[in-house]
Each structure stands twice: as structure tokens, then as C-alpha cells.
């Protein structure tokens, strides 16, 4: 069976565009060339991959299965191109990093700043999303590295321990439990909680903590930003489980308080995770090594 990377790319682009004409424009080719490439691929595989339906294009069942594999092949080819380019010294390279919301908005900007002082020619492209989306990016192989809380249960991931992540239960300084000592967890069983969106690792940690003690949380509000949760805590709209890393200023300034509860703080770690089966570019290796040796307090 003989097919080319170019044919796979044409098939992939047509699938994404849902049109031969749009795919041709995107690829800088003539429309007949595009449909010819797809039909050659179909003949080579002995399968119909794309069908016309109500004037539009749709992937057949076989096409859908193949689409996933083609996405992976093109991803590997893209990585290969970048590695070769770097080895030939044409570019110092880029590293695509995906970080969960909490670490991505607290520790990572400082890490990147310190790294770039030493490696100004390596560009870090940072995407900050919640835990569920970080896992999606790892599965799709769209990142060189991820920094996240609990690593997912995916085969072949390479995981290294990164900085500590201390989760605190915070409340307004006007809250009835503020400054009380050694409270049992049951003291918050009737509290109203401010929680992150589903898909957030911090939200999962809160639900697990409460459910383990038989507490069914009463959710006052769902807020998809740590910053919004902090403001809501300060306004005494509810209490929240949050990472100390995003609370340094508020705790120092006495804008909120850390409740002294049994089982808290929860001490976790962040992790540096590399997706499976990916070619590791020199730039990625350099950044990964830097993360391994990173010490936050060093200037
Ligand atoms: P989150 O992840 O920012 O999506 O809540 C944090 C974590 O998983 O520890």
C-alpha cells in the first residue's frame, strides 16, 4: 500500500474544512487536484472516506476512524520537522506548554521569565486551561509538555514531580468560623461553597474531600476563574478550596483567612508531564531540565 504524507494532509484539510473548494484555498491547490488526491487515497486504501450528503461533505465511518490516525501521523511529522530544523541550527525552537489554570497563572510565568533570561532564543508558547483540557491536549499530542496537578491515567506518560501545591479552605475575615482553631470538617457541612467549573482539578479535590466525610456540598456559585472566586470569598459569598500559590497577596493583606480545619491543608504536588511517543526537541529537553531543577526562591 503506497500513499504519501501529502495525500494524508489533503484528506485531513478537506475533513476539517468540509469542502473541497475551501481545502484547495487553504492548501494553495486547484480544487480538482484536491478531490483527485482524496480519491487516489480512497483507491489505495480500498475504502470510501468522504461522502457527499445534502450538498456538503461528510466523513464515512471508515473516514472517521482514519481521521484520528492521520491527525497523529501529521502531528509526528510536524514534530519531526521542528526537531530537524533545530538540529540544523535554523531555529532555536519553540516549546508548546500547556498548564492547568492554577499553576499556569501562578508559578509558570516566573518560571518562563527565568528560563528566557538564560535561553532568549527559545520561545515558550503557553496555553492555560483547566485540568480536563490539559488532559485533552496530552491525548491529542498537541503539546510538548504539560504542567498540572494529579497526572492522568494515560499510558506512556513521562511524569516528574514539580513544585508543592498546598490547598487551603479560605473564607472572608467576617466569616463566623474565621480565626477559630482546630475545627472538625463537619463545621463546614452547611456552608455555601464557591467552586470552579467542572473539569477543574481544584473542584475535584474539594468534592473528594467533602464526599470522603459524607458531606454533600451546597454550591453557592460556580466561577471559572480563581480571581473571581477570591473576590467572592472576600465579599463573604461563600467559602472555597484554593491553592496557596494564588492567595499569597490576599492572605498577607488580611483580605481573607485560611480556616483551621481537620484534614487541611491538602498537600499535593504539581507535575511536569510529557505526552507519550513524542519526538523530544532539544528546546523541549532544555525547558524540561530547567523545570526539574527550578527553585522558586532563586532570583
Ligand atoms: P485546575 O487544576 O486549575 O484546573 O483547578 C489544578 C489541579 O489539578 O491541581
mmCIF file of C-alpha atoms and ligand atoms in Angstrom:
data_model
loop_
_atom_site.group_PDB
_atom_site.id
_atom_site.type_symbol
_atom_site.label_atom_id
_atom_site.label_comp_id
_atom_site.label_asym_id
_atom_site.label_seq_id
_atom_site.Cartn_x
_atom_site.Cartn_y
_atom_site.Cartn_z
ATOM 1 C CA UNK A 1 0.000 0.000 0.000
ATOM 2 C CA UNK A 2 1.606 3.224 -1.079
ATOM 3 C CA UNK A 3 0.353 6.656 -0.051
ATOM 4 C CA UNK A 4 2.023 9.971 0.611
ATOM 5 C CA UNK A 5 2.080 12.377 3.534
ATOM 6 C CA UNK A 6 0.759 14.989 1.134
ATOM 7 C CA UNK A 7 -2.350 12.888 0.383
ATOM 8 C CA UNK A 8 -2.967 12.472 4.125
ATOM 9 C CA UNK A 9 -2.646 16.228 4.612
ATOM 10 C CA UNK A 10 -5.130 16.879 1.793
ATOM 11 C CA UNK A 11 -7.618 14.381 3.295
ATOM 12 C CA UNK A 12 -7.173 15.977 6.748
ATOM 13 C CA UNK A 13 -7.694 19.511 5.433
ATOM 14 C CA UNK A 14 -10.806 18.524 3.446
ATOM 15 C CA UNK A 15 -12.222 16.834 6.581
ATOM 16 C CA UNK A 16 -11.621 19.971 8.652
ATOM 17 C CA UNK A 17 -12.970 22.375 6.010
ATOM 18 C CA UNK A 18 -15.953 20.217 4.995
ATOM 19 C CA UNK A 19 -15.413 21.424 1.426
ATOM 20 C CA UNK A 20 -13.018 20.679 -1.461
ATOM 21 C CA UNK A 21 -13.020 24.324 -2.510
ATOM 22 C CA UNK A 22 -12.117 25.683 0.945
ATOM 23 C CA UNK A 23 -9.468 22.989 1.400
ATOM 24 C CA UNK A 24 -7.982 23.890 -2.002
ATOM 25 C CA UNK A 25 -7.783 27.570 -0.955
ATOM 26 C CA UNK A 26 -6.139 26.661 2.341
ATOM 27 C CA UNK A 27 -3.605 24.372 0.676
ATOM 28 C CA UNK A 28 -2.946 26.663 -2.295
ATOM 29 C CA UNK A 29 -4.044 23.952 -4.762
ATOM 30 C CA UNK A 30 -6.659 23.650 -7.507
ATOM 31 C CA UNK A 31 -9.980 22.152 -6.436
ATOM 32 C CA UNK A 32 -9.772 19.210 -8.933
ATOM 33 C CA UNK A 33 -6.293 18.336 -7.611
ATOM 34 C CA UNK A 34 -7.691 18.160 -4.080
ATOM 35 C CA UNK A 35 -10.583 15.824 -4.973
ATOM 36 C CA UNK A 36 -8.200 13.717 -7.101
ATOM 37 C CA UNK A 37 -5.791 13.317 -4.152
ATOM 38 C CA UNK A 38 -8.641 12.177 -1.901
ATOM 39 C CA UNK A 39 -9.967 9.700 -4.451
ATOM 40 C CA UNK A 40 -6.433 8.305 -5.035
ATOM 41 C CA UNK A 41 -6.161 7.774 -1.275
ATOM 42 C CA UNK A 42 -9.563 6.062 -1.227
ATOM 43 C CA UNK A 43 -8.450 3.750 -4.049
ATOM 44 C CA UNK A 44 -5.164 2.964 -2.271
ATOM 45 C CA UNK A 45 -6.999 2.093 0.956
ATOM 46 C CA UNK A 46 -9.910 0.421 -0.846
ATOM 47 C CA UNK A 47 -12.291 2.445 1.346
ATOM 48 C CA UNK A 48 -14.710 5.334 0.889
ATOM 49 C CA UNK A 49 -13.536 8.071 3.226
ATOM 50 C CA UNK A 50 -15.635 11.114 2.365
ATOM 51 C CA UNK A 51 -19.221 11.183 1.089
ATOM 52 C CA UNK A 52 -21.404 13.908 -0.324
ATOM 53 C CA UNK A 53 -24.553 14.494 1.635
ATOM 54 C CA UNK A 54 -27.155 17.291 1.161
ATOM 55 C CA UNK A 55 -24.672 19.270 -0.911
ATOM 56 C CA UNK A 56 -21.973 19.055 1.802
ATOM 57 C CA UNK A 57 -19.170 16.634 2.636
ATOM 58 C CA UNK A 58 -19.185 14.136 5.468
ATOM 59 C CA UNK A 59 -16.682 11.585 6.717
ATOM 60 C CA UNK A 60 -17.796 7.967 6.327
ATOM 61 C CA UNK A 61 -17.400 5.667 9.350
ATOM 62 C CA UNK A 62 -14.064 4.458 7.925
ATOM 63 C CA UNK A 63 -13.087 8.102 7.287
ATOM 64 C CA UNK A 64 -13.774 8.994 10.937
ATOM 65 C CA UNK A 65 -11.534 6.186 12.198
ATOM 66 C CA UNK A 66 -8.802 7.101 9.750
ATOM 67 C CA UNK A 67 -9.043 10.810 10.609
ATOM 68 C CA UNK A 68 -7.751 10.124 14.157
ATOM 69 C CA UNK A 69 -4.710 8.184 12.882
ATOM 70 C CA UNK A 70 -3.980 10.780 10.209
ATOM 71 C CA UNK A 71 -4.067 13.505 12.886
ATOM 72 C CA UNK A 72 -1.432 11.563 14.840
ATOM 73 C CA UNK A 73 0.757 10.945 11.764
ATOM 74 C CA UNK A 74 0.668 14.638 10.823
ATOM 75 C CA UNK A 75 1.464 15.577 14.432
ATOM 76 C CA UNK A 76 4.558 13.327 14.391
ATOM 77 C CA UNK A 77 5.577 14.740 11.009
ATOM 78 C CA UNK A 78 5.253 18.263 12.384
ATOM 79 C CA UNK A 79 7.423 17.343 15.403
ATOM 80 C CA UNK A 80 9.992 15.738 13.095
ATOM 81 C CA UNK A 81 10.178 18.932 11.052
ATOM 82 C CA UNK A 82 10.771 21.027 14.160
ATOM 83 C CA UNK A 83 13.424 18.670 15.541
ATOM 84 C CA UNK A 84 15.293 18.565 12.215
ATOM 85 C CA UNK A 85 15.103 22.342 11.951
ATOM 86 C CA UNK A 86 16.563 22.729 15.409
ATOM 87 C CA UNK A 87 19.290 20.166 14.822
ATOM 88 C CA UNK A 88 20.311 22.066 11.708
ATOM 89 C CA UNK A 89 20.512 25.197 13.790
ATOM 90 C CA UNK A 90 17.965 27.066 11.681
ATOM 91 C CA UNK A 91 15.923 27.962 14.707
ATOM 92 C CA UNK A 92 16.410 27.675 18.420
ATOM 93 C CA UNK A 93 12.904 26.365 18.552
ATOM 94 C CA UNK A 94 9.637 26.696 20.325
ATOM 95 C CA UNK A 95 8.199 24.678 23.197
ATOM 96 C CA UNK A 96 4.426 24.315 23.438
ATOM 97 C CA UNK A 97 3.472 24.140 27.094
ATOM 98 C CA UNK A 98 0.008 23.600 28.493
ATOM 99 C CA UNK A 99 -0.548 24.356 32.184
ATOM 100 C CA UNK A 100 -3.581 23.993 34.409
ATOM 101 C CA UNK A 101 -5.298 27.232 35.385
ATOM 102 C CA UNK A 102 -3.841 27.408 38.871
ATOM 103 C CA UNK A 103 -0.171 26.683 38.179
ATOM 104 C CA UNK A 104 -0.377 28.466 34.818
ATOM 105 C CA UNK A 105 -1.413 31.738 36.420
ATOM 106 C CA UNK A 106 0.802 31.500 39.499
ATOM 107 C CA UNK A 107 4.176 29.734 39.195
ATOM 108 C CA UNK A 108 4.666 29.299 35.440
ATOM 109 C CA UNK A 109 5.049 32.932 34.323
ATOM 110 C CA UNK A 110 8.001 33.310 36.741
ATOM 111 C CA UNK A 111 9.490 30.010 35.508
ATOM 112 C CA UNK A 112 9.295 31.188 31.890
ATOM 113 C CA UNK A 113 10.765 34.569 32.716
ATOM 114 C CA UNK A 114 13.779 32.971 34.457
ATOM 115 C CA UNK A 115 14.194 30.409 31.658
ATOM 116 C CA UNK A 116 14.163 33.063 28.948
ATOM 117 C CA UNK A 117 16.852 35.064 30.698
ATOM 118 C CA UNK A 118 19.113 32.059 30.065
ATOM 119 C CA UNK A 119 17.687 30.923 26.713
ATOM 120 C CA UNK A 120 16.462 34.006 24.903
ATOM 121 C CA UNK A 121 16.242 32.210 21.553
ATOM 122 C CA UNK A 122 13.819 29.532 22.777
ATOM 123 C CA UNK A 123 10.210 30.631 22.583
ATOM 124 C CA UNK A 124 7.725 29.195 25.056
ATOM 125 C CA UNK A 125 4.110 29.114 23.880
ATOM 126 C CA UNK A 126 1.978 28.802 26.983
ATOM 127 C CA UNK A 127 -1.658 27.751 26.989
ATOM 128 C CA UNK A 128 -3.517 27.953 30.303
ATOM 129 C CA UNK A 129 -6.650 25.796 30.585
ATOM 130 C CA UNK A 130 -8.339 23.688 33.243
ATOM 131 C CA UNK A 131 -7.248 20.165 34.169
ATOM 132 C CA UNK A 132 -9.695 18.398 31.832
ATOM 133 C CA UNK A 133 -8.474 20.426 28.863
ATOM 134 C CA UNK A 134 -4.804 19.802 29.757
ATOM 135 C CA UNK A 135 -5.583 16.078 29.571
ATOM 136 C CA UNK A 136 -7.231 16.577 26.150
ATOM 137 C CA UNK A 137 -4.117 18.363 24.864
ATOM 138 C CA UNK A 138 -1.923 15.483 26.092
ATOM 139 C CA UNK A 139 -4.180 12.921 24.424
ATOM 140 C CA UNK A 140 -4.146 14.837 21.157
ATOM 141 C CA UNK A 141 -0.325 15.145 21.355
ATOM 142 C CA UNK A 142 -0.689 18.885 20.740
ATOM 143 C CA UNK A 143 1.798 19.929 23.417
ATOM 144 C CA UNK A 144 5.449 19.238 24.148
ATOM 145 C CA UNK A 145 4.965 19.417 27.922
ATOM 146 C CA UNK A 146 2.162 19.856 30.395
ATOM 147 C CA UNK A 147 2.331 21.172 33.957
ATOM 148 C CA UNK A 148 -0.579 20.010 36.070
ATOM 149 C CA UNK A 149 -1.790 18.681 39.414
ATOM 150 C CA UNK A 150 -2.598 14.974 39.533
ATOM 151 C CA UNK A 151 -1.289 13.336 36.324
ATOM 152 C CA UNK A 152 -3.938 11.459 34.324
ATOM 153 C CA UNK A 153 -4.026 7.710 33.963
ATOM 154 C CA UNK A 154 -2.777 7.608 30.371
ATOM 155 C CA UNK A 155 -0.339 5.009 29.101
ATOM 156 C CA UNK A 156 3.220 6.040 28.338
ATOM 157 C CA UNK A 157 3.238 9.455 30.020
ATOM 158 C CA UNK A 158 6.551 10.556 31.468
ATOM 159 C CA UNK A 159 5.931 12.273 34.787
ATOM 160 C CA UNK A 160 8.223 14.285 37.024
ATOM 161 C CA UNK A 161 7.414 15.922 40.324
ATOM 162 C CA UNK A 162 7.361 19.717 40.281
ATOM 163 C CA UNK A 163 6.528 22.311 42.973
ATOM 164 C CA UNK A 164 4.271 21.688 46.002
ATOM 165 C CA UNK A 165 0.640 22.758 45.794
ATOM 166 C CA UNK A 166 -0.995 23.478 49.142
ATOM 167 C CA UNK A 167 -4.800 23.633 49.057
ATOM 168 C CA UNK A 168 -6.445 25.790 51.729
ATOM 169 C CA UNK A 169 -10.076 26.386 52.697
ATOM 170 C CA UNK A 170 -10.458 30.148 52.666
ATOM 171 C CA UNK A 171 -13.200 32.418 53.984
ATOM 172 C CA UNK A 172 -13.895 36.086 54.470
ATOM 173 C CA UNK A 173 -12.394 37.609 57.641
ATOM 174 C CA UNK A 174 -16.041 38.315 58.641
ATOM 175 C CA UNK A 175 -16.992 34.638 58.381
ATOM 176 C CA UNK A 176 -18.406 33.028 61.545
ATOM 177 C CA UNK A 177 -15.582 30.412 61.578
ATOM 178 C CA UNK A 178 -12.736 32.856 60.893
ATOM 179 C CA UNK A 179 -9.845 32.530 63.390
ATOM 180 C CA UNK A 180 -11.418 29.581 65.262
ATOM 181 C CA UNK A 181 -8.921 26.817 65.984
ATOM 182 C CA UNK A 182 -8.960 23.083 65.228
ATOM 183 C CA UNK A 183 -12.381 22.837 63.618
ATOM 184 C CA UNK A 184 -13.717 19.405 62.589
ATOM 185 C CA UNK A 185 -14.658 19.123 58.898
ATOM 186 C CA UNK A 186 -18.302 18.808 59.943
ATOM 187 C CA UNK A 187 -18.143 22.507 60.953
ATOM 188 C CA UNK A 188 -18.440 23.395 57.246
ATOM 189 C CA UNK A 189 -21.119 20.839 56.326
ATOM 190 C CA UNK A 190 -23.789 23.543 55.955
ATOM 191 C CA UNK A 191 -21.523 26.133 54.318
ATOM 192 C CA UNK A 192 -22.112 27.513 50.844
ATOM 193 C CA UNK A 193 -19.186 26.745 48.551
ATOM 194 C CA UNK A 194 -17.720 28.771 45.713
ATOM 195 C CA UNK A 195 -16.417 26.266 43.192
ATOM 196 C CA UNK A 196 -14.573 26.231 39.889
ATOM 197 C CA UNK A 197 -16.148 24.894 36.677
ATOM 198 C CA UNK A 198 -16.356 21.141 36.080
ATOM 199 C CA UNK A 199 -13.076 19.937 34.609
ATOM 200 C CA UNK A 200 -11.094 21.836 37.261
ATOM 201 C CA UNK A 201 -8.700 19.749 39.373
ATOM 202 C CA UNK A 202 -9.259 22.027 42.376
ATOM 203 C CA UNK A 203 -13.018 21.471 42.156
ATOM 204 C CA UNK A 204 -12.457 17.680 42.077
ATOM 205 C CA UNK A 205 -10.187 17.918 45.146
ATOM 206 C CA UNK A 206 -12.943 19.769 47.074
ATOM 207 C CA UNK A 207 -15.659 17.294 46.112
ATOM 208 C CA UNK A 208 -13.407 14.349 47.052
ATOM 209 C CA UNK A 209 -12.539 15.915 50.421
ATOM 210 C CA UNK A 210 -16.173 16.569 51.345
ATOM 211 C CA UNK A 211 -17.583 13.314 49.998
ATOM 212 C CA UNK A 212 -14.986 11.303 51.950
ATOM 213 C CA UNK A 213 -16.543 12.821 55.093
ATOM 214 C CA UNK A 214 -20.111 12.264 53.916
ATOM 215 C CA UNK A 215 -20.685 15.984 53.256
ATOM 216 C CA UNK A 216 -22.792 16.848 50.227
ATOM 217 C CA UNK A 217 -21.581 20.330 49.243
ATOM 218 C CA UNK A 218 -24.059 23.169 48.836
ATOM 219 C CA UNK A 219 -22.780 25.089 45.849
ATOM 220 C CA UNK A 220 -23.396 28.830 46.085
ATOM 221 C CA UNK A 221 -21.726 29.751 42.809
ATOM 222 C CA UNK A 222 -19.637 28.274 40.005
ATOM 223 C CA UNK A 223 -16.878 30.610 38.836
ATOM 224 C CA UNK A 224 -14.371 29.662 36.180
ATOM 225 C CA UNK A 225 -11.574 31.967 37.353
ATOM 226 C CA UNK A 226 -9.553 31.803 40.562
ATOM 227 C CA UNK A 227 -9.559 35.616 40.595
ATOM 228 C CA UNK A 228 -13.389 35.711 40.576
ATOM 229 C CA UNK A 229 -13.513 33.154 43.393
ATOM 230 C CA UNK A 230 -11.133 35.244 45.505
ATOM 231 C CA UNK A 231 -13.294 38.345 45.092
ATOM 232 C CA UNK A 232 -16.421 36.333 46.001
ATOM 233 C CA UNK A 233 -14.682 34.928 49.120
ATOM 234 C CA UNK A 234 -13.610 38.426 50.190
ATOM 235 C CA UNK A 235 -17.239 39.567 49.716
ATOM 236 C CA UNK A 236 -18.317 36.702 52.029
ATOM 237 C CA UNK A 237 -20.465 34.997 49.375
ATOM 238 C CA UNK A 238 -19.153 31.579 50.423
ATOM 239 C CA UNK A 239 -16.005 29.633 51.230
ATOM 240 C CA UNK A 240 -13.610 27.996 48.752
ATOM 241 C CA UNK A 241 -10.782 25.499 48.425
ATOM 242 C CA UNK A 242 -7.876 27.212 46.693
ATOM 243 C CA UNK A 243 -4.154 26.828 46.117
ATOM 244 C CA UNK A 244 -1.923 28.899 48.406
ATOM 245 C CA UNK A 245 0.013 29.891 45.289
ATOM 246 C CA UNK A 246 -2.841 32.119 44.085
ATOM 247 C CA UNK A 247 -3.571 33.566 47.557
ATOM 248 C CA UNK A 248 -0.240 34.956 48.755
ATOM 249 C CA UNK A 249 -1.244 38.623 48.486
ATOM 250 C CA UNK A 250 -4.780 38.265 49.900
ATOM 251 C CA UNK A 251 -3.573 36.311 52.940
ATOM 252 C CA UNK A 252 -0.688 38.717 53.542
ATOM 253 C CA UNK A 253 -3.003 41.723 53.329
ATOM 254 C CA UNK A 254 -5.570 40.085 55.634
ATOM 255 C CA UNK A 255 -8.336 40.215 52.979
ATOM 256 C CA UNK A 256 -9.321 36.620 53.702
ATOM 257 C CA UNK A 257 -8.437 33.881 56.164
ATOM 258 C CA UNK A 258 -7.357 30.270 55.996
ATOM 259 C CA UNK A 259 -9.816 28.160 58.062
ATOM 260 C CA UNK A 260 -8.157 25.838 60.583
ATOM 261 C CA UNK A 261 -9.956 22.629 59.574
ATOM 262 C CA UNK A 262 -9.223 18.970 60.183
ATOM 263 C CA UNK A 263 -7.602 17.367 57.080
ATOM 264 C CA UNK A 264 -6.428 20.721 55.726
ATOM 265 C CA UNK A 265 -4.320 21.993 54.114
ATOM 266 C CA UNK A 266 -4.199 19.299 51.458
ATOM 267 C CA UNK A 267 -0.593 18.994 50.348
ATOM 268 C CA UNK A 268 -0.236 17.998 46.721
ATOM 269 C CA UNK A 269 2.371 18.364 44.023
ATOM 270 C CA UNK A 270 2.326 19.728 40.566
ATOM 271 C CA UNK A 271 3.841 17.549 37.887
ATOM 272 C CA UNK A 272 5.668 18.013 34.625
ATOM 273 C CA UNK A 273 4.162 15.590 32.145
ATOM 274 C CA UNK A 274 5.410 14.667 28.664
ATOM 275 C CA UNK A 275 2.975 13.140 26.184
ATOM 276 C CA UNK A 276 3.685 9.564 25.063
ATOM 277 C CA UNK A 277 5.558 8.713 21.886
ATOM 278 C CA UNK A 278 6.592 12.232 21.018
ATOM 279 C CA UNK A 279 9.890 13.249 19.495
ATOM 280 C CA UNK A 280 11.596 15.439 22.062
ATOM 281 C CA UNK A 281 13.204 18.514 20.519
ATOM 282 C CA UNK A 282 16.400 19.977 22.017
ATOM 283 C CA UNK A 283 14.424 23.066 23.118
ATOM 284 C CA UNK A 284 11.843 20.918 24.932
ATOM 285 C CA UNK A 285 14.598 18.904 26.607
ATOM 286 C CA UNK A 286 16.240 22.132 27.773
ATOM 287 C CA UNK A 287 12.993 23.501 29.242
ATOM 288 C CA UNK A 288 12.128 20.202 30.890
ATOM 289 C CA UNK A 289 15.559 20.074 32.538
ATOM 290 C CA UNK A 290 15.086 23.651 33.726
ATOM 291 C CA UNK A 291 11.737 22.743 35.329
ATOM 292 C CA UNK A 292 13.366 19.778 37.042
ATOM 293 C CA UNK A 293 15.972 21.992 38.719
ATOM 294 C CA UNK A 294 13.700 25.009 39.239
ATOM 295 C CA UNK A 295 13.803 26.704 42.633
ATOM 296 C CA UNK A 296 11.149 29.413 43.022
ATOM 297 C CA UNK A 297 13.009 31.490 45.556
ATOM 298 C CA UNK A 298 16.139 31.973 43.497
ATOM 299 C CA UNK A 299 16.216 35.315 41.699
HETATM 300 P P1 LIG B 1 -7.268 23.494 37.980
HETATM 301 O O1 LIG B 1 -6.208 22.351 38.301
HETATM 302 O O2 LIG B 1 -6.537 24.791 37.866
HETATM 303 O O3 LIG B 1 -7.909 23.003 36.707
HETATM 304 O O4 LIG B 1 -8.233 23.514 39.128
HETATM 305 C C1 LIG B 1 -5.462 22.361 39.465
HETATM 306 C C2 LIG B 1 -5.066 20.955 39.869
HETATM 307 O O5 LIG B 1 -5.389 19.986 39.157
HETATM 308 O O6 LIG B 1 -4.437 20.852 40.940
#
